[in-house]
Coordinates of C-alpha atoms in Angstrom, one line a residue:
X272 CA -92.4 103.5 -76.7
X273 CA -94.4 105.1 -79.8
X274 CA -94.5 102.5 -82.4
X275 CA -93.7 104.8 -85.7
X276 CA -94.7 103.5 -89.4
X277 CA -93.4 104.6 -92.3
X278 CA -93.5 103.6 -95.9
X279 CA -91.3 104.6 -98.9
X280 CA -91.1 104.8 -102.5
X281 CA -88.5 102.2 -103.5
X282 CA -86.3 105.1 -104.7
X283 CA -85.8 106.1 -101.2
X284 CA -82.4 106.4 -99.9
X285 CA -82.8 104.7 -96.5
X286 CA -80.3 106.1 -93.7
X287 CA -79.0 104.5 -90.9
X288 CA -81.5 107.5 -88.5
X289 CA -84.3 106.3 -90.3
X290 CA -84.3 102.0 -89.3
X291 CA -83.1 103.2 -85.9
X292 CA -86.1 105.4 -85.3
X293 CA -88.8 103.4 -87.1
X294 CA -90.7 100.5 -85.8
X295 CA -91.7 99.2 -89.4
X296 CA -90.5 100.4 -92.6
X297 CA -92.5 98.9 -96.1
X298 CA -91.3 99.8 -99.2
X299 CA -93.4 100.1 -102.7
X300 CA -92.8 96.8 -104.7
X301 CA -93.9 98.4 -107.9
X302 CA -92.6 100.6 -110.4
X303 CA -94.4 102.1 -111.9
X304 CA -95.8 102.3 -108.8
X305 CA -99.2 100.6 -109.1
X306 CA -99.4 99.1 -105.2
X307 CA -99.2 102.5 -103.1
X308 CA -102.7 101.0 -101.6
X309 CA -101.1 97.6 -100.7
X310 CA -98.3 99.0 -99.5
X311 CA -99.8 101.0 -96.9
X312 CA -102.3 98.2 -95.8
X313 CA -98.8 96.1 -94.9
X314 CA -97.4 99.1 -93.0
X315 CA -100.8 99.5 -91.3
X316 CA -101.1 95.8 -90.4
X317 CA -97.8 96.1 -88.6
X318 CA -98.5 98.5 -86.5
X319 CA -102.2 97.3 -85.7
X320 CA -100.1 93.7 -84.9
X321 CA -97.7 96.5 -82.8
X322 CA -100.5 98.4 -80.9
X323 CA -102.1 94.9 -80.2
X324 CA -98.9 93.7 -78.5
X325 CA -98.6 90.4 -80.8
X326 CA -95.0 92.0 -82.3
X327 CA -92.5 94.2 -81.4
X328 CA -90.8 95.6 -84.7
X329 CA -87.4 97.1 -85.2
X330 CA -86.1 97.8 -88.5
X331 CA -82.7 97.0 -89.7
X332 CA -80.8 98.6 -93.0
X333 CA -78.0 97.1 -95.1
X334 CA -76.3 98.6 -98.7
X335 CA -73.5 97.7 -100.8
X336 CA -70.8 99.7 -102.6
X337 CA -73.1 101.2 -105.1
X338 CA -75.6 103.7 -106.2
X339 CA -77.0 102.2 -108.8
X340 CA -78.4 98.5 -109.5
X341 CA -82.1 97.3 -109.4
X342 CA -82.4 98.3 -113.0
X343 CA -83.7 101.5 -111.2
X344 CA -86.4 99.6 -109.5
X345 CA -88.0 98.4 -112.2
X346 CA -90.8 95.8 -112.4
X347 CA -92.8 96.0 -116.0
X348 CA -90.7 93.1 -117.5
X349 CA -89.0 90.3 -115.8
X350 CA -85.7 91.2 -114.5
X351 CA -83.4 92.2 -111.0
X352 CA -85.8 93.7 -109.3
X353 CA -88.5 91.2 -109.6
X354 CA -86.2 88.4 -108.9
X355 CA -84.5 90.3 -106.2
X356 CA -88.2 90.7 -104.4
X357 CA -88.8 86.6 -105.0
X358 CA -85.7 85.8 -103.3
X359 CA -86.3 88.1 -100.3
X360 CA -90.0 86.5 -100.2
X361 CA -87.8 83.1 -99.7
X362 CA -86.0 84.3 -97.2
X363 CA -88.9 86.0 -95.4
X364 CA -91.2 82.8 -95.7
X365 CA -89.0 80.1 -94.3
X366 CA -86.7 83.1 -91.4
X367 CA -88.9 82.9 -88.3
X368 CA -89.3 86.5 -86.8
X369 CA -88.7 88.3 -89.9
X370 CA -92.2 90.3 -90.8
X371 CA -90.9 92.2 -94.1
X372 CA -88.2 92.5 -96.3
X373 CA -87.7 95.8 -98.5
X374 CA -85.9 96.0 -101.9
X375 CA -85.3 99.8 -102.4
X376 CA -83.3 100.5 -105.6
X377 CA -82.5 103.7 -103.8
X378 CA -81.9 107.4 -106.0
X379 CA -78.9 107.9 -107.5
X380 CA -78.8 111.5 -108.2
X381 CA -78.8 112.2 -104.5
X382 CA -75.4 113.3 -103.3
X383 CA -75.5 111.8 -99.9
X384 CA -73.7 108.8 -98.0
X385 CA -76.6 106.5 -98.2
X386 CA -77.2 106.9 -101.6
X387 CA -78.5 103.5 -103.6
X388 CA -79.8 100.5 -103.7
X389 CA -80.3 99.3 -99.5
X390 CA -82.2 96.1 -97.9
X391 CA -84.4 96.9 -95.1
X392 CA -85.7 94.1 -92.7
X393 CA -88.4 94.3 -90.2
X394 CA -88.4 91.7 -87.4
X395 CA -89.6 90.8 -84.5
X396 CA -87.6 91.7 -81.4
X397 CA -90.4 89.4 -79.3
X398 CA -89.3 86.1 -81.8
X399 CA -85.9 86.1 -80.1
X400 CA -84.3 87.1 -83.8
X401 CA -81.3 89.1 -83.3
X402 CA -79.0 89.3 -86.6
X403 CA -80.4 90.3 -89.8
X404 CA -76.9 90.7 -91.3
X405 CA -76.5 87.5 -93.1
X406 CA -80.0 87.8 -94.9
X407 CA -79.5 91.4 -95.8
X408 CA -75.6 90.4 -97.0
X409 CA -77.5 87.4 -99.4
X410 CA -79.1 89.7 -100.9
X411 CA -76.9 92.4 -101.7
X412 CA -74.4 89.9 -102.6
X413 CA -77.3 89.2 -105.4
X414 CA -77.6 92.9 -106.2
X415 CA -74.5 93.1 -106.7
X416 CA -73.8 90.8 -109.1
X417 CA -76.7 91.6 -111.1
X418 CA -75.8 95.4 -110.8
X419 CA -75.1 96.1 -114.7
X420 CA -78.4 94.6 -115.5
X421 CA -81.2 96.3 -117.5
X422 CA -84.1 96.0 -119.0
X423 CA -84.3 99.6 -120.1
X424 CA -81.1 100.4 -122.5
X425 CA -82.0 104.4 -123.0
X426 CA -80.6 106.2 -126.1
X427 CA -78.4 108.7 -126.6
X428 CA -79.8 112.0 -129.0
X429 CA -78.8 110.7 -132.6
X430 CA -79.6 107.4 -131.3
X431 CA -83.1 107.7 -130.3
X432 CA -84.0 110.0 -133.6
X433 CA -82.9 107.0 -135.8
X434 CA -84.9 104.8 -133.7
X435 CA -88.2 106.7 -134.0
X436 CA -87.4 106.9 -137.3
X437 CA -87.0 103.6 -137.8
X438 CA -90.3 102.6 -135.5
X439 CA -92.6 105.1 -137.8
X440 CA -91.5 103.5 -140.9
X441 CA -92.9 100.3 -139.8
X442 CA -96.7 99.6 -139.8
X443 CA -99.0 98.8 -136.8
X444 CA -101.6 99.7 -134.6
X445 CA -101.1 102.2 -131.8
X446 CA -98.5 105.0 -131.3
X447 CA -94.8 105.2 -130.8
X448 CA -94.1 106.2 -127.3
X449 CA -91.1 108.3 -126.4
X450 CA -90.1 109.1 -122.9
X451 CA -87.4 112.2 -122.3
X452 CA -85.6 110.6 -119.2
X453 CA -83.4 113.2 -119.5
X454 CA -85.9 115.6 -117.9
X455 CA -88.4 113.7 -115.7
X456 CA -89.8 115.6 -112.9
X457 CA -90.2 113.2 -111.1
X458 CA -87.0 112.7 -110.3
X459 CA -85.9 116.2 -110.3
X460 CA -86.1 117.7 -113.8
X461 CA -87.4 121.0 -114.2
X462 CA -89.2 119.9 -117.6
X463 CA -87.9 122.1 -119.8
X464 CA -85.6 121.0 -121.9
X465 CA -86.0 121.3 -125.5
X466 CA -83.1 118.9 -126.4
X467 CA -85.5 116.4 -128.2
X468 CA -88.2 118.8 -129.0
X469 CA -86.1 120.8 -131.1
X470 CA -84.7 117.5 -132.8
X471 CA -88.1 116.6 -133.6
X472 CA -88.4 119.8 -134.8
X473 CA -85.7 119.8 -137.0
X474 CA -86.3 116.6 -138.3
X475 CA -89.8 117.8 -139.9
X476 CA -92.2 114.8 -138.2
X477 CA -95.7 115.3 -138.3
X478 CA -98.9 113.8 -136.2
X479 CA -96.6 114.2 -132.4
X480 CA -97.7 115.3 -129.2
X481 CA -95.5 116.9 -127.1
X482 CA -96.3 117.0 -123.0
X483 CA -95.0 119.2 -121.4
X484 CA -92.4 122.0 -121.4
X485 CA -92.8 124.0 -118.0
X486 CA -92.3 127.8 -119.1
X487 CA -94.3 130.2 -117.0
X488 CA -93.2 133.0 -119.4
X489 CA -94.6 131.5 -122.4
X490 CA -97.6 130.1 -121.2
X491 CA -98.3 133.5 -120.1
X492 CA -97.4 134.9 -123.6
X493 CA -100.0 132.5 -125.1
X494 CA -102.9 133.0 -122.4
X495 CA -102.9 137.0 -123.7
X496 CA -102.9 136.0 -127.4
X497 CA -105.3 133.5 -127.2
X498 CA -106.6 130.6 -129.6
X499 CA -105.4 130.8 -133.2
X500 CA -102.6 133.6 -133.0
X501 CA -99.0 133.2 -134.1
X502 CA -96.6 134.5 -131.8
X503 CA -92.5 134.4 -131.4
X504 CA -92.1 132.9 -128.0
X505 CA -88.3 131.3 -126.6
X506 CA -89.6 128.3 -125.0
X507 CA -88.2 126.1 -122.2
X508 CA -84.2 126.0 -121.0
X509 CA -84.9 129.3 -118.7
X510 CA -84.4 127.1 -115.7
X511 CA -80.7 126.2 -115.6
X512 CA -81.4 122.7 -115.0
X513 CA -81.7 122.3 -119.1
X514 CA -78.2 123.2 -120.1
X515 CA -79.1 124.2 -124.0
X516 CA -81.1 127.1 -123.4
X517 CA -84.5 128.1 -124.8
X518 CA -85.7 127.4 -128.5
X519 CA -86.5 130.6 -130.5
X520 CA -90.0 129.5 -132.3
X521 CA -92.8 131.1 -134.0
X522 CA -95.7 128.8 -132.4
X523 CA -99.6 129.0 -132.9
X524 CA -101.7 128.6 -130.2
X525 CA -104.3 126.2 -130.4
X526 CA -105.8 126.5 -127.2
X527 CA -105.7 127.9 -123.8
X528 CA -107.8 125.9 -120.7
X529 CA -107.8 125.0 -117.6
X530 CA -105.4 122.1 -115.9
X531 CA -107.7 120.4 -114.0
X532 CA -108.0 116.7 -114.3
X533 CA -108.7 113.2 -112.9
X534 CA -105.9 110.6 -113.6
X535 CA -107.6 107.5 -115.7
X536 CA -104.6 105.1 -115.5
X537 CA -103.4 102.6 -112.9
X538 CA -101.1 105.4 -110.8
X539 CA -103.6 107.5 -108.9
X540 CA -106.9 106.1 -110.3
X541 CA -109.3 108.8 -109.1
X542 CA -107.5 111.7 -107.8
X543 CA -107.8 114.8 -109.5
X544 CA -105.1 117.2 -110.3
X545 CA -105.3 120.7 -111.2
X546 CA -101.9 122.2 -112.6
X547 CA -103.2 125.5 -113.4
X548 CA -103.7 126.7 -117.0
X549 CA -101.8 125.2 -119.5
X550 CA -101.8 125.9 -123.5
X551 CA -101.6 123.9 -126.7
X552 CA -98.7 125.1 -129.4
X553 CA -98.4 124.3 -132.5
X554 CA -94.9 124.0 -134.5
X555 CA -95.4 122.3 -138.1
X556 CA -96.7 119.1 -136.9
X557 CA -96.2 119.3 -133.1
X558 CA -98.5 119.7 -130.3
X559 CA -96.9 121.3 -126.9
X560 CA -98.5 121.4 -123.9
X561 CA -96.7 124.1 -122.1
X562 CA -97.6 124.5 -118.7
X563 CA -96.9 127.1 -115.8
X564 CA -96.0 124.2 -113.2
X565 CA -93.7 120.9 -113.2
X566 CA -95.4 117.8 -113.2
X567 CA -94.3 113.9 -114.7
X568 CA -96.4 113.0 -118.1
X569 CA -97.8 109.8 -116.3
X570 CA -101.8 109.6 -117.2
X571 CA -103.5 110.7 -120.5
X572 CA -104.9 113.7 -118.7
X573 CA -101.9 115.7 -119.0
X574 CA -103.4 115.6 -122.5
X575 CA -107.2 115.0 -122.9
X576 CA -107.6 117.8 -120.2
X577 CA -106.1 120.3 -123.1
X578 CA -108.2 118.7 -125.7
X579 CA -105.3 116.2 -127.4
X580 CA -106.0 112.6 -127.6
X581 CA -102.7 110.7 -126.9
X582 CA -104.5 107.5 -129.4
X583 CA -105.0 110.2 -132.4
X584 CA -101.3 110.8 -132.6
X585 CA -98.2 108.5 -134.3
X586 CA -95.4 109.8 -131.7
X587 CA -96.3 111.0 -128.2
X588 CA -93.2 111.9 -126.0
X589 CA -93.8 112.8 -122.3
X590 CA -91.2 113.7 -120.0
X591 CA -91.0 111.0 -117.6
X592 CA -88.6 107.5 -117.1
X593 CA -90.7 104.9 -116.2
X594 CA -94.0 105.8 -114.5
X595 CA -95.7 106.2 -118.2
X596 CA -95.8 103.1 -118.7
X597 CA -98.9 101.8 -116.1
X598 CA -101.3 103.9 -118.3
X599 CA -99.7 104.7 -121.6
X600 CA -97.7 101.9 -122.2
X601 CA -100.9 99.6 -123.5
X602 CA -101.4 102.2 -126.3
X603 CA -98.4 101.9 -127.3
X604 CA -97.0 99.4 -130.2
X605 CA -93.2 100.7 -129.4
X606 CA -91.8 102.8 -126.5
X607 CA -88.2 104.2 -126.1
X608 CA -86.8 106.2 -123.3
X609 CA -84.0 108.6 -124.5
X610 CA -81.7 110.2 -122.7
X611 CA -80.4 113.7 -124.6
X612 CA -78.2 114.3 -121.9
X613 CA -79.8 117.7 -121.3
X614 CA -81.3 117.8 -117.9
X615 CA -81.1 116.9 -114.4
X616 CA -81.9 113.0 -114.7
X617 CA -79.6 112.1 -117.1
X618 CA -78.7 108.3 -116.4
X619 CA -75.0 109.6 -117.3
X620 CA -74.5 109.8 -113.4
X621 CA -70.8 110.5 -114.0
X622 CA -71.7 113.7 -115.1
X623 CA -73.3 114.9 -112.1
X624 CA -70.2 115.5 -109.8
X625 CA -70.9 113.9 -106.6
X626 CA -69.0 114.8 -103.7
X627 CA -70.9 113.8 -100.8
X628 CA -71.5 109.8 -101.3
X629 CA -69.5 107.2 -100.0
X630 CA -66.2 106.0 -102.7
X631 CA -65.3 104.0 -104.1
X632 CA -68.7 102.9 -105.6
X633 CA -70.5 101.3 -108.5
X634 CA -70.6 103.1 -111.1
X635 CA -68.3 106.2 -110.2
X636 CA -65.4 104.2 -109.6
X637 CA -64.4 100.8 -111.1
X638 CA -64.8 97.8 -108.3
X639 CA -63.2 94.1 -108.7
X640 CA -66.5 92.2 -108.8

């Protein structure tokens, strides 16, 4: 038998194939996710422990009639996910045989049966432990009951512009961060939607940077101009996955460079990226990074690497839900995530139609709690 390791973001949607295949499944306790190093040191200990003959691992996997709980996995303020890890690290510590015990919030979006939030317990075949069932069903009975939960409450459109309104009226130090949740590639957006870019827009505010809108076509248009021309360009909603369409703009283009950068904050310390060129647009008193290739805003390079310092700015929006906030979040003196409804993260999951995941189920369907 080939002992098999695996280990998961904590947005994975764990099937019933995968525990029966695996010999140790360890899921990320972080998000943002901060501990991708720890994570795989725990998986690797396993199967060292495996290959040494101490342990023999087999996985088990457990989920409740929902998709969504966990306050999506969250872990930057106290709240279900972080006191849904402490009780499983209870139950772990004082259940002989079991070796680890993963919280996945599970992704929502994902029209499939095993959709959502799961448990996932690796134990010991060799410790003579044979039914996970009542620890996994104590804590799903907690998820459940905590499944409403936030500590995230993202705003609608007209919403969120009152609230940046309201957070640039008041004095401080630092910027006010926005994230476009709407449109995160990292979950699946295609980072182009120009819902709140063209509310900004209309709503005249100065000193904002803007990262990024994912339009090959204009980016393209602005690499042949070059620095300091004026151009007519319809950027973003060419996709289909931003239901609005494109915004018809005269832009100026401050700069044109390289993408290449190496991520400064706490996610991928180190690595370096190169996403191709991008370009710097100017609209009144915006600054648009507008790139040829779909990445989540989650370091400061996605701006210093095109010249913008995220610091020198009063409003900084980057398209992303959660992971900005492990490098930005400590520049910033108020964050908001809005939801414009116009892309394909929306947390509005009724609006996405699913056809495939199991019913009834939290939140598509009302449950007696």
């Amino acid at each position: 038998h080939l002992p098999i390791g695996i280990t998961l973001d904590l947005h994975a949607n764990v099937t019933d194939a995968m525990a029966q295949r695996a010999s140790v499944i360890v899921s990320y306790r972080t998000y943002p996710h901060v501990d991708q190093y720890d994570t795989g040191k725990r998986c690797a200990d396993l199967i060292a422990r495996t290959l040494d003959g101490e342990i023999r691992p087999a996985c088990t996997v457990a989920r409740g009639p929902m998709i969504d709980a966990l306050d999506h996995g969250r872990t930057t303020a106290p709240g279900p996910m972080l006191e849904t890890l402490a009780h499983a690290d209870s139950l772990r510590a004082r259940t002989p045989g079991v070796l680890d015990i993963g919280i996945n919030a599970g992704f929502p979006w994902a029209d499939i049966d095993a959709a959502g939030p799961s448990v996932v317990i690796v134990y010991d075949r060799k410790a003579g432990l044979r039914d996970t069932a009542p620890i996994a069903a104590t804590l799903l009975e907690r998820i459940w009951r905590d499944r409403r939960r936030t500590t995230v409450q993202p705003l609608p459109l007209q919403a969120g512009m009152a609230a940046i309104a309201d957070a640039l009226a008041l004095p401080g130090d630092g910027m006010v961060l926005v994230a476009d949740g709407a449109d995160n590639p990292g979950g699946g957006g295609l980072e182009d939607s120009v819902a709140l870019l063209g509310a900004l827009i209309d709503a005249g505010i100065d000193r904002v940077a803007f990262g990024m809108i994912c339009d090959p076509a204009t980016l393209q248009a602005c690499i042949a101009a070059g620095p300091g021309a004026t151009l007519g360009v319809q950027l973003g909603g060419h996709s289909g996955g931003a239901f609005l369409g494109p915004l018809a703009l005269r832009v100026q283009v401050v700069s044109v460079q390289p993408g290449q950068f190496t991520f400064t904050g706490p996610m991928s310390r180190g690595i370096t990226l190169d996403i191709g060129p991008t370009a710097v647009v100017r609209v009144g008193g915006i600054d648009i990074v507008v790139a040829g290739t779909r990445h989540q805003v989650l370091d400061p390079g996605f701006f210093t690497h095109a010249g913008l310092d995220p610091a020198h700015y009063d409003l900084v929006v980057v398209k992303s839900s959660q992971h900005f906030r492990a490098a930005f979040g400590p520049m910033a003196r108020t964050i908001l995530v809005i939801d414009s409804g116009d892309g394909l993260t929306s947390f509005d999951l009724a609006a996405f139609g699913h056809t495939r995941v199991r019913r009834p189920v939290h939140p598509l369907d009302e449950l007696p709690d």
